[in-house]
PDB file of C-alpha atoms in Angstrom:
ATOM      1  CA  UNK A   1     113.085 102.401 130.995  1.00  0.00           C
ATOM      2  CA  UNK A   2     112.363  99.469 129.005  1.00  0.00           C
ATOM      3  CA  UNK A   3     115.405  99.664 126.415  1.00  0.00           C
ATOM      4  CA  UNK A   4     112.910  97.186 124.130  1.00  0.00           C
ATOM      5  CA  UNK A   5     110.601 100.449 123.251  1.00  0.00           C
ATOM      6  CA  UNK A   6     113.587 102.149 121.745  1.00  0.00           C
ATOM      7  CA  UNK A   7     115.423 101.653 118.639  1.00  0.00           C
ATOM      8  CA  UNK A   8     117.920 103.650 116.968  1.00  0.00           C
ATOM      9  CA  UNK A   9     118.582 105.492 113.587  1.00  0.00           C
ATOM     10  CA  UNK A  10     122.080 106.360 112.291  1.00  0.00           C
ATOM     11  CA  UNK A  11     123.689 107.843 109.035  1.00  0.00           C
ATOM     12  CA  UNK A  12     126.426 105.268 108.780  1.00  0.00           C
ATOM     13  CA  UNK A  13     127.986 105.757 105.163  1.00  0.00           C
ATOM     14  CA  UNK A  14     131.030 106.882 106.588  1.00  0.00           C
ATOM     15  CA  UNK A  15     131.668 104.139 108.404  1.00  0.00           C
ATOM     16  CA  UNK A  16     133.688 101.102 107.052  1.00  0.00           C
ATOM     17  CA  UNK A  17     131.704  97.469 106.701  1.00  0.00           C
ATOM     18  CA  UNK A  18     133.653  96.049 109.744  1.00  0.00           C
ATOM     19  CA  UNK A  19     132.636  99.333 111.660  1.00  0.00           C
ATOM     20  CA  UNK A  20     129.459  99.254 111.375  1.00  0.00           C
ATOM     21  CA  UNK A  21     128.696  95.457 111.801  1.00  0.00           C
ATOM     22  CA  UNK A  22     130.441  96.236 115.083  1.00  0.00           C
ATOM     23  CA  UNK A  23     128.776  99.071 115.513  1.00  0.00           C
ATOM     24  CA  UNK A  24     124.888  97.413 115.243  1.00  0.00           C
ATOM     25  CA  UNK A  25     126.302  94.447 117.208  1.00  0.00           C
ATOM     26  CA  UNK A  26     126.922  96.144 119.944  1.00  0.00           C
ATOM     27  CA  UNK A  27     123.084  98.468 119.565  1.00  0.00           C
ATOM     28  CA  UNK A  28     121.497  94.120 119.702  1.00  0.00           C
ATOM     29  CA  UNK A  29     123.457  93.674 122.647  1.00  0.00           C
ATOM     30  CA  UNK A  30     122.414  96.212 124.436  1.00  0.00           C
ATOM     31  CA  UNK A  31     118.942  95.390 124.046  1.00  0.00           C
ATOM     32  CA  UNK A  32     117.598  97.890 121.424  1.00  0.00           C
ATOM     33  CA  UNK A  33     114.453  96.364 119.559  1.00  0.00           C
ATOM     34  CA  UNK A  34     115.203  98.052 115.806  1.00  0.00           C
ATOM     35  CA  UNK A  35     117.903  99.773 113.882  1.00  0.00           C
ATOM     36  CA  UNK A  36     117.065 102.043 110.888  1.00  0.00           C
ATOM     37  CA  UNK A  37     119.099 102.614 107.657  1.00  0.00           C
ATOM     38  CA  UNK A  38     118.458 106.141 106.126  1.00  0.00           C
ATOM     39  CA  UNK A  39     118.603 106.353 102.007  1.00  0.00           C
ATOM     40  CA  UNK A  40     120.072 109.507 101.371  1.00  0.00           C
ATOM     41  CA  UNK A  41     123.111 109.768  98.751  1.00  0.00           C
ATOM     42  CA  UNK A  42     125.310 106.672 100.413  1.00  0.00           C
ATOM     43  CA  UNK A  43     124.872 103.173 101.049  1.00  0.00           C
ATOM     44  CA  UNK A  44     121.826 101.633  99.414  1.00  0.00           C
ATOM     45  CA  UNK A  45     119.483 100.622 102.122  1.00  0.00           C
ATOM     46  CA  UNK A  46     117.774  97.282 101.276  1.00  0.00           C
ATOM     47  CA  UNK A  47     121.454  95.725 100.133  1.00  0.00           C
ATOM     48  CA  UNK A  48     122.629  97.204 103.374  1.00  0.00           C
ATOM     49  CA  UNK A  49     119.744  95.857 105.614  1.00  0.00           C
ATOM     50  CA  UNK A  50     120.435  92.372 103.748  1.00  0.00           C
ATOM     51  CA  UNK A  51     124.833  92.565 104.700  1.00  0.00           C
ATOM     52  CA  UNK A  52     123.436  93.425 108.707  1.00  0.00           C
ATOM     53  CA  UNK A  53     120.389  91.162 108.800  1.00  0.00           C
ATOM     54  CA  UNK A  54     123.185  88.218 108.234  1.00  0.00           C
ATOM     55  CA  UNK A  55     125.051  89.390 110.904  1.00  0.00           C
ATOM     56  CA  UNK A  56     123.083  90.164 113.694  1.00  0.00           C
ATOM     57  CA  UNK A  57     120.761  87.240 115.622  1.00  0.00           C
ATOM     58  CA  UNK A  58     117.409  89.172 116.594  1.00  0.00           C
ATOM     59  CA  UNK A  59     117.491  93.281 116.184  1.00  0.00           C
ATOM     60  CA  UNK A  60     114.946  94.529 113.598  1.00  0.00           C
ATOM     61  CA  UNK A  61     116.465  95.506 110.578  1.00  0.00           C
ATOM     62  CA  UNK A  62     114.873  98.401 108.723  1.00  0.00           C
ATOM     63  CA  UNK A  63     114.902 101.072 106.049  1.00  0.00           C
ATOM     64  CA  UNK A  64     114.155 104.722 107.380  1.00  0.00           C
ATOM     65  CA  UNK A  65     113.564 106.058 105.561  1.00  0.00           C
ATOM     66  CA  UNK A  66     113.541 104.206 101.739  1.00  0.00           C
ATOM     67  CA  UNK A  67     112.619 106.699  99.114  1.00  0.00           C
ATOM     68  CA  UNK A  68     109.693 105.812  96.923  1.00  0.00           C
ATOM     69  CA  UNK A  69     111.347 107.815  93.978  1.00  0.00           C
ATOM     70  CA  UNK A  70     114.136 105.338  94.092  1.00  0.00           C
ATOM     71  CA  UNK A  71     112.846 102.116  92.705  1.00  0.00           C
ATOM     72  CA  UNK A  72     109.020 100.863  91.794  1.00  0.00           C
ATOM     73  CA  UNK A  73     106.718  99.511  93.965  1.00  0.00           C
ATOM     74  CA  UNK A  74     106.978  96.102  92.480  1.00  0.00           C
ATOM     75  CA  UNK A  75     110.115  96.202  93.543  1.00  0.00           C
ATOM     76  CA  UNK A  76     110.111  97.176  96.910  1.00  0.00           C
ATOM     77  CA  UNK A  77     107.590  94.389  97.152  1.00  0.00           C
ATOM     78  CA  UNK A  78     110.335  91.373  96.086  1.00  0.00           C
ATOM     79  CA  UNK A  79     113.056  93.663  98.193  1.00  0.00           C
ATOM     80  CA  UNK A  80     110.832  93.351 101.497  1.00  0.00           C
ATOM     81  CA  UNK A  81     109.757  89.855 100.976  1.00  0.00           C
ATOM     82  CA  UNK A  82     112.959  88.578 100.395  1.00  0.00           C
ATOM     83  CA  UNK A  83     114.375  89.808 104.096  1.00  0.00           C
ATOM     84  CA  UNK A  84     111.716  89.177 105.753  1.00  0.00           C
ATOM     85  CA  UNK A  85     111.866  85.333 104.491  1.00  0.00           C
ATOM     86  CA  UNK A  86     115.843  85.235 104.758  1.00  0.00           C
ATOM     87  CA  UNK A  87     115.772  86.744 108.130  1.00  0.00           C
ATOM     88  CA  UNK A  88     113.504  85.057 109.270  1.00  0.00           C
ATOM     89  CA  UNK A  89     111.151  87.840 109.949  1.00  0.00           C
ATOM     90  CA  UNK A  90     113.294  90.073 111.465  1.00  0.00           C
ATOM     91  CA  UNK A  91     113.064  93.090 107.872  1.00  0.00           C
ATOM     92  CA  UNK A  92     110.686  96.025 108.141  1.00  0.00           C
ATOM     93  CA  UNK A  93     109.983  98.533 105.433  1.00  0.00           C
ATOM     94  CA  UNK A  94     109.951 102.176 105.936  1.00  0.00           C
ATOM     95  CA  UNK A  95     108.528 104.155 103.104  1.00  0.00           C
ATOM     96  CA  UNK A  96     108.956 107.928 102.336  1.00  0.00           C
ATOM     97  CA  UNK A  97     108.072 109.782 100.056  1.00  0.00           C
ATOM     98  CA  UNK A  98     110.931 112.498 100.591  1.00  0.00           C
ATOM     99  CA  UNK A  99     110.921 115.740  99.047  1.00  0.00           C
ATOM    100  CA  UNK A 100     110.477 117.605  95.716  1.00  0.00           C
ATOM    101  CA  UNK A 101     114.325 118.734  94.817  1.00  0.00           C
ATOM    102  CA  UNK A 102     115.675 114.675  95.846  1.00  0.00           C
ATOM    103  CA  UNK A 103     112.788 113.470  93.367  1.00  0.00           C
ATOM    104  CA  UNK A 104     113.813 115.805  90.877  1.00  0.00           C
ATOM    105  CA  UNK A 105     117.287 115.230  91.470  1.00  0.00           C
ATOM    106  CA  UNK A 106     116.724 111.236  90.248  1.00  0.00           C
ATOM    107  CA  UNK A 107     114.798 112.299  87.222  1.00  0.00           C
ATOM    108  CA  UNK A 108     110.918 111.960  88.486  1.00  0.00           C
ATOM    109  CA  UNK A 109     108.122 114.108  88.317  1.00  0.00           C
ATOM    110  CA  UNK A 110     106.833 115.717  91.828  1.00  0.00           C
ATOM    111  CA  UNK A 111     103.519 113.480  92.800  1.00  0.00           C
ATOM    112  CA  UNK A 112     101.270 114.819  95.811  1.00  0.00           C
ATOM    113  CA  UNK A 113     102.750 112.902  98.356  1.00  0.00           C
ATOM    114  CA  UNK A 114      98.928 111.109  98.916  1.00  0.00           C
ATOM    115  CA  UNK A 115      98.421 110.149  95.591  1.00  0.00           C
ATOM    116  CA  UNK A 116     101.919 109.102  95.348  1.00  0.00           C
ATOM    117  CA  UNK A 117     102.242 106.835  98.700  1.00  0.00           C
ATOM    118  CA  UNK A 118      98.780 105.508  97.830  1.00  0.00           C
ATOM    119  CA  UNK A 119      99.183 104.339  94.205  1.00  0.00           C
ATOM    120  CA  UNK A 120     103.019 102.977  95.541  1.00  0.00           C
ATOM    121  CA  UNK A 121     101.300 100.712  98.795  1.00  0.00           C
ATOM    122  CA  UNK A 122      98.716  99.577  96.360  1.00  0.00           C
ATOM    123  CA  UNK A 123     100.607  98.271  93.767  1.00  0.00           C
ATOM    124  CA  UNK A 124     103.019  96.503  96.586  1.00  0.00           C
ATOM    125  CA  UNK A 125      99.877  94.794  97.800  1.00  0.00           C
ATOM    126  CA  UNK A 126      98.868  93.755  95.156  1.00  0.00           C
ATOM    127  CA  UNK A 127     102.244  92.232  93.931  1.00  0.00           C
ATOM    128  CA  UNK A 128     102.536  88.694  93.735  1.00  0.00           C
ATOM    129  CA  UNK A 129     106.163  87.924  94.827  1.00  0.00           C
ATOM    130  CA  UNK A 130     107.259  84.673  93.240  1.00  0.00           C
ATOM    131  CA  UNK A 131     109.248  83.181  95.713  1.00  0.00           C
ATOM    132  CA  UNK A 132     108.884  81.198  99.578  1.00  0.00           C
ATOM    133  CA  UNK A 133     107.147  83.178 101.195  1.00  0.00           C
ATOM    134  CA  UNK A 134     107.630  84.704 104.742  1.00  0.00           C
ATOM    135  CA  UNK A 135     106.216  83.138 107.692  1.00  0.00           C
ATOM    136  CA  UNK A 136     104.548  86.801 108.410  1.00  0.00           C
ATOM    137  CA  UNK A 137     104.218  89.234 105.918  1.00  0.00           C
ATOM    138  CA  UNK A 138     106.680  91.690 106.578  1.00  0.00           C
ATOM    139  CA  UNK A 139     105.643  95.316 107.763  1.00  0.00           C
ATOM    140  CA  UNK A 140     105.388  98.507 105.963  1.00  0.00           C
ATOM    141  CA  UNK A 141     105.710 101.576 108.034  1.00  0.00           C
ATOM    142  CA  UNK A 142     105.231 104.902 106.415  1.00  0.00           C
ATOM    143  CA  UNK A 143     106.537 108.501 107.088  1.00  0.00           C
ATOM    144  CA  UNK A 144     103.867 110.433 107.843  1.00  0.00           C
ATOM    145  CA  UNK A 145     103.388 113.600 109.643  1.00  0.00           C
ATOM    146  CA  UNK A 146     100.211 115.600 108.353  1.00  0.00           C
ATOM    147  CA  UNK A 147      96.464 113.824 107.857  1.00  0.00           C
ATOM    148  CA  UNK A 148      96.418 112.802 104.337  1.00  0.00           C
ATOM    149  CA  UNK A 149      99.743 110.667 104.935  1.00  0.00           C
ATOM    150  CA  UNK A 150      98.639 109.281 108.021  1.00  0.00           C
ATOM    151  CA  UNK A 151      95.116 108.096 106.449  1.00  0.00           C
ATOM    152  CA  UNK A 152      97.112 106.551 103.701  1.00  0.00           C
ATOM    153  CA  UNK A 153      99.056 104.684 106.097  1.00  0.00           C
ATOM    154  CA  UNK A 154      96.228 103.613 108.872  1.00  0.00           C
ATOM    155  CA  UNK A 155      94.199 102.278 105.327  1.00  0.00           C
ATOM    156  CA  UNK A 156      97.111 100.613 103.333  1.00  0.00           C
ATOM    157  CA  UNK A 157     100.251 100.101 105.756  1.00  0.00           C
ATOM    158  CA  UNK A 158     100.799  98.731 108.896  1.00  0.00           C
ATOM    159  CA  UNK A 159     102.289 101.738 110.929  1.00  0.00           C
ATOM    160  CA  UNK A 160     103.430 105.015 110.582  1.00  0.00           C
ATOM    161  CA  UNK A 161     106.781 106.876 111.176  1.00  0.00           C
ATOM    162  CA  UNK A 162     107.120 110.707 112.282  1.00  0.00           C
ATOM    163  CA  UNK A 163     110.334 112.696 112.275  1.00  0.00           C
ATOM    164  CA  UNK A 164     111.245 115.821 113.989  1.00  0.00           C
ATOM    165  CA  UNK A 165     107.680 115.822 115.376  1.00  0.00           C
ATOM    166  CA  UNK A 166     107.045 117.136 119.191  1.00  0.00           C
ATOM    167  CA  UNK A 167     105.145 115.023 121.325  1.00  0.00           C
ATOM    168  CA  UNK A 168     101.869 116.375 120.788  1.00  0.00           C
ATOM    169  CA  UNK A 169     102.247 114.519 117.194  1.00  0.00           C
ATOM    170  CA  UNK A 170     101.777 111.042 118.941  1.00  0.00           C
ATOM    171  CA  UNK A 171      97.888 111.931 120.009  1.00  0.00           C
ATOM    172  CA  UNK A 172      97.222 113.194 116.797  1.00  0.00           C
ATOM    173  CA  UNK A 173      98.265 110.479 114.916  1.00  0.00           C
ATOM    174  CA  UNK A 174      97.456 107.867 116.767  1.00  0.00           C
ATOM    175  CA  UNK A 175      93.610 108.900 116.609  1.00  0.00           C
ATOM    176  CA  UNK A 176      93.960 108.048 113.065  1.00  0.00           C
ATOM    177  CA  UNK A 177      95.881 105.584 113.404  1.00  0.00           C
ATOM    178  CA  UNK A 178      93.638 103.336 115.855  1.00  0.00           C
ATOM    179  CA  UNK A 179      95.950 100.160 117.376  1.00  0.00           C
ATOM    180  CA  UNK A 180      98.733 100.596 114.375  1.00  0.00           C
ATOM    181  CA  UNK A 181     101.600 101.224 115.956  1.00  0.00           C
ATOM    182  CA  UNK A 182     103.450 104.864 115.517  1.00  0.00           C
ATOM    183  CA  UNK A 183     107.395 105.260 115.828  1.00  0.00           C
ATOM    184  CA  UNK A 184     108.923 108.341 116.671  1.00  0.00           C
ATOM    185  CA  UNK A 185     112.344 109.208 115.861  1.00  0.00           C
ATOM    186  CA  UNK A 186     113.767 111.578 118.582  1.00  0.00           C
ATOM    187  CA  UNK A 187     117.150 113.562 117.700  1.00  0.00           C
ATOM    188  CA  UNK A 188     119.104 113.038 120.790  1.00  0.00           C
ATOM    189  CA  UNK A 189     122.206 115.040 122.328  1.00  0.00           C
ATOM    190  CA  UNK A 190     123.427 113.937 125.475  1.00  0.00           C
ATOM    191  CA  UNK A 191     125.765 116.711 127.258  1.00  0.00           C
ATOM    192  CA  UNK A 192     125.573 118.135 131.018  1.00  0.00           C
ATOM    193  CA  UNK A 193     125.825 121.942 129.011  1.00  0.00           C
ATOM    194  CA  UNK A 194     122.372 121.988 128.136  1.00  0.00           C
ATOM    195  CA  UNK A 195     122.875 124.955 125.837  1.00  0.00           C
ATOM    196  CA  UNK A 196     126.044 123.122 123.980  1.00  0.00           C
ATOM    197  CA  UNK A 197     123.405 120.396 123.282  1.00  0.00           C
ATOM    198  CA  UNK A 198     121.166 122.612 121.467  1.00  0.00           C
ATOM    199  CA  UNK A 199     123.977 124.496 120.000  1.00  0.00           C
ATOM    200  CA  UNK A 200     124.748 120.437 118.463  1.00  0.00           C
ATOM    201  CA  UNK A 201     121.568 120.216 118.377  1.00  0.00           C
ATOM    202  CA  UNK A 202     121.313 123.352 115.553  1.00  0.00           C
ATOM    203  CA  UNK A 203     124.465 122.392 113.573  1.00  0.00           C
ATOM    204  CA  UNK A 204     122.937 118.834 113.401  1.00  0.00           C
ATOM    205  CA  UNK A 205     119.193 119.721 111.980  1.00  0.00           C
ATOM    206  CA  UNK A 206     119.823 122.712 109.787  1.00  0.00           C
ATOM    207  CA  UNK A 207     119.437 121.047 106.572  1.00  0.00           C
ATOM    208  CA  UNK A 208     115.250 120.212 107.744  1.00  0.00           C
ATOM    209  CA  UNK A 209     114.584 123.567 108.649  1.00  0.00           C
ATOM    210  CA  UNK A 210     114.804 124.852 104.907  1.00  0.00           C
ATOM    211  CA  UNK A 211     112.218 121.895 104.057  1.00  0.00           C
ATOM    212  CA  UNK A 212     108.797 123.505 103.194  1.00  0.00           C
ATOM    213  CA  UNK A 213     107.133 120.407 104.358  1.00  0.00           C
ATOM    214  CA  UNK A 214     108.752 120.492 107.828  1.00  0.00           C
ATOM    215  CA  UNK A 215     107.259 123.998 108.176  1.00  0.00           C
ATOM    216  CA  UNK A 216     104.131 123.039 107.550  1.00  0.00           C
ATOM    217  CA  UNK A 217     104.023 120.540 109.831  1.00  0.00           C
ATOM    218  CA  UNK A 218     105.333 121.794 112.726  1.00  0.00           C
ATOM    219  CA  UNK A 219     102.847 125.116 111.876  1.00  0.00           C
ATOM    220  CA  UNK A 220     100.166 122.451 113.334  1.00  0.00           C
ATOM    221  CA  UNK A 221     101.666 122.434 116.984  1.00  0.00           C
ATOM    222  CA  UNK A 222     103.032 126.189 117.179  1.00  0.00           C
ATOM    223  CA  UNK A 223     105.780 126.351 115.983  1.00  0.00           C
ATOM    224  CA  UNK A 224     108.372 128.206 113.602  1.00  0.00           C
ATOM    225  CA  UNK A 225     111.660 128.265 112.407  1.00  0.00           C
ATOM    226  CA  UNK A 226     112.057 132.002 113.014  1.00  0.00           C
ATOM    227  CA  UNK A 227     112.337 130.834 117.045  1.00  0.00           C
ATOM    228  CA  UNK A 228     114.456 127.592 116.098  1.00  0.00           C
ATOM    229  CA  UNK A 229     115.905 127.461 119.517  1.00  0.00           C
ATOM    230  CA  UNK A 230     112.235 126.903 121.034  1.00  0.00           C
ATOM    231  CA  UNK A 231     111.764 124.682 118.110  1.00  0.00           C
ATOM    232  CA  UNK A 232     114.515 122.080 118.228  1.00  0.00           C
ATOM    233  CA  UNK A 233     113.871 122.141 122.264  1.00  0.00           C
ATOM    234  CA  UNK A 234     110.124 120.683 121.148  1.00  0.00           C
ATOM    235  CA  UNK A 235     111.380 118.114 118.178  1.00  0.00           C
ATOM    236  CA  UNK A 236     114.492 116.467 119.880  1.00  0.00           C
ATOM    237  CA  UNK A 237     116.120 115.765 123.629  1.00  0.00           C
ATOM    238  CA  UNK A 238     118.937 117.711 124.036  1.00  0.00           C
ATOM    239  CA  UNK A 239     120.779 117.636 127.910  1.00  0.00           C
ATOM    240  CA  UNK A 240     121.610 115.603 130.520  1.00  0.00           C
ATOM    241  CA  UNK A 241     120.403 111.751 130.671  1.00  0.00           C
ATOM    242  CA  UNK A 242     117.861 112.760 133.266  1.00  0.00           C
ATOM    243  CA  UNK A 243     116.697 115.340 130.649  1.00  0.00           C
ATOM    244  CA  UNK A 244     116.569 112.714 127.394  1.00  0.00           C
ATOM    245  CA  UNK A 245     114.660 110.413 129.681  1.00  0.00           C
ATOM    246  CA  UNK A 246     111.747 112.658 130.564  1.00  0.00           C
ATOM    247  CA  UNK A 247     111.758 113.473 126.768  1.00  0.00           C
ATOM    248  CA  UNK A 248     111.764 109.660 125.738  1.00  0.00           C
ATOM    249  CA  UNK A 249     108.660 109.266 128.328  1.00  0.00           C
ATOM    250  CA  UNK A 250     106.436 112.308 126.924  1.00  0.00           C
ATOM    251  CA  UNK A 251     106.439 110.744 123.466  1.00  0.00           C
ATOM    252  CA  UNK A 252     105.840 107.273 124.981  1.00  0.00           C
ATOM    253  CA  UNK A 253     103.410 108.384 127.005  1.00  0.00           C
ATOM    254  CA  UNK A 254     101.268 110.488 124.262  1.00  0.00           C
ATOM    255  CA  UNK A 255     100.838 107.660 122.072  1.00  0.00           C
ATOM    256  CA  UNK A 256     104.550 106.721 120.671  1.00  0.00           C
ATOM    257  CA  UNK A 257     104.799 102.830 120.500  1.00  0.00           C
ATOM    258  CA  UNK A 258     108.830 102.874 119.807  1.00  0.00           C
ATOM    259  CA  UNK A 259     110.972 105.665 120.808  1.00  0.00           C
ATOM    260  CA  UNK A 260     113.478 105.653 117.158  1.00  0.00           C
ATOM    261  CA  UNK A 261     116.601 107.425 118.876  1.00  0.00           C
ATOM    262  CA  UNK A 262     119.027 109.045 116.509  1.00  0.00           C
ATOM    263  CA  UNK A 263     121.884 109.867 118.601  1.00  0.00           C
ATOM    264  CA  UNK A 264     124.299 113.393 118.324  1.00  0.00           C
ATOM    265  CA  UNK A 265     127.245 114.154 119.354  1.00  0.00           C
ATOM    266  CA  UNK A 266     127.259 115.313 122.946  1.00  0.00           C
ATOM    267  CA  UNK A 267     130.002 115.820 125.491  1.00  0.00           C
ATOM    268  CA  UNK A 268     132.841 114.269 123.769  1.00  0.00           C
ATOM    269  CA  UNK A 269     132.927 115.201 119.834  1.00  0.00           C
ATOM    270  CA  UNK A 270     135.253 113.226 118.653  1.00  0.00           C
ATOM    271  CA  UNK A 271     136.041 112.036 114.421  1.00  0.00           C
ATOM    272  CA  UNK A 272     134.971 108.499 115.192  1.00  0.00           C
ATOM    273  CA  UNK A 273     130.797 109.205 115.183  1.00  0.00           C
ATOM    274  CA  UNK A 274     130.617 105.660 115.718  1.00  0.00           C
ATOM    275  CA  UNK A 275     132.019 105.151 118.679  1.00  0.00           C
ATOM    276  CA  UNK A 276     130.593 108.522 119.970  1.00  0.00           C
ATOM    277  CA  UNK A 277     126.846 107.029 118.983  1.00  0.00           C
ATOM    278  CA  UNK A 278     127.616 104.023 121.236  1.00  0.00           C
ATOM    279  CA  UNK A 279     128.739 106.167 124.337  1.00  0.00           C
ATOM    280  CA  UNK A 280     125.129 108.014 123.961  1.00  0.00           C
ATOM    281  CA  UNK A 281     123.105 105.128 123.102  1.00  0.00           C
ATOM    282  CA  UNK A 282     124.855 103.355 126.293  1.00  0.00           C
ATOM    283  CA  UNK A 283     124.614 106.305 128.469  1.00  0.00           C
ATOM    284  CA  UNK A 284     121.016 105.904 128.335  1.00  0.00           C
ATOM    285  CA  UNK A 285     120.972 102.787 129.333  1.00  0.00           C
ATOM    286  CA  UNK A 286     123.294 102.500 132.175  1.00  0.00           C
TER     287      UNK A 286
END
């Protein structure tokens, strides 16, 4: 497997600084083309993406998701400019536009998530950033599961990002997408107990599956949360490395340009998640 069409995705807050420099230095070395900084309630992700951009020599630093009800457009246009020109072009821009309890919980009024993303890549667009400019503009990829997102971002960004999506996701989007490129991020559990991994698996993703969104979504290939053993088996690779592999290769094969990995605990839990992300991110690998 060419290690280049995967990147990885980790909720890091709880590691310390040194940690985690060591812990994305090691995710270059290996060979793994991006690594993606969530914005939940932790670490702020630009600032963050700035800090690992200085230390690292040629992994693609991005936020994944950065939440559009957490700072204007205009903003988010100086942000991305400024990495991309510091690094050297190495700074992507992930855009979400999360859900209504996180925007309400900052103060904002709920948008329709098309008007919203719309208005927010316009206005970046058409932001003059007053400063050297990048020798390539850098890219915006948005989150984007359902049509209206996914027209949004084949019109006004240059990719789009799904999450907890099964394969059959990748056709659909990428006939609206055309040639921009789709990312998929892929929950992962390695562990030879195939039904520990989905047990994991469960413990790991039960915050989405009370997201009225998610539901909605997934309604468009089949399936429910009322069978969420069938339905984390479809959204993630949980099982042995043989298993995650043929999982990887359905979503590159049905029209996934970069396999996003975000890595569970598997056969060894263990306090340092870290170190336990490395051994599955290696395992895969090897």
């Amino acid at each position: 497997m060419n290690v280049g069409e995967l990147g990885i995705i980790s909720l890091t807050d709880g590691q310390p600084g040194d940690e985690l420099e060591a812990y994305v230095r090691r995710v270059e070395e290996m060979g793994y083309g991006s690594v993606w900084l969530p914005e939940l309630f932790g670490r702020e992700p630009f600032s963050t993406a700035a800090w690992l951009l200085g230390r690292t020599q040629r992994i693609q630093v991005a936020t994944g998701i950065a939440n559009v009800y957490a700072r204007d457009a205009m903003t988010a246009a100086q942000c991305a400019q400024t990495l991309a020109e510091l690094s050297g072009g190495r700074f992507a821009m992930g855009l979400g536009v999360s859900h209504p309890p996180m925007a309400e919980m900052r103060g904002h009024e709920w948008i329709a998530p098309g008007r919203k993303m719309r208005v927010y890549l316009q206005t970046i667009r058409d932001t003059e950033v007053q400063s050297v400019s990048p020798e390539d503009v850098p890219p915006i990829i948005v989150a984007a599961h359902g049509p209206v997102l996914l027209r949004t971002a084949a019109e006004l960004a240059d990719g789009a990002f799904g999450y907890l999506m099964p394969p059959e996701h990748g056709d659909a989007a990428k006939a609206v997408l055309g040639d921009k490129p789709l990312l998929t991020v892929l929950p992962v559990a390695v562990d030879s107990d195939r039904d520990r991994a989905l047990e994991t698996a469960q413990k790991g993703l039960a915050m989405y599956m009370a997201l009225p969104a998610y539901h909605r979504a997934w309604a468009r290939f089949g399936l429910d949360v009322s069978d969420p053993v069938t339905l984390i088996d479809a959204i993630g690779a949980f099982g042995d490395v043989e298993h995650v592999h043929r999982k990887i290769r359905e979503y590159l094969d049905s029209g996934t340009d970069q396999v996003v990995l975000s890595p569970f605990h598997g056969d060894t839990p263990r306090s340092d998640g870290g170190l336990t992300r490395l051994e599955v991110l290696e395992s895969l690998i090897s």
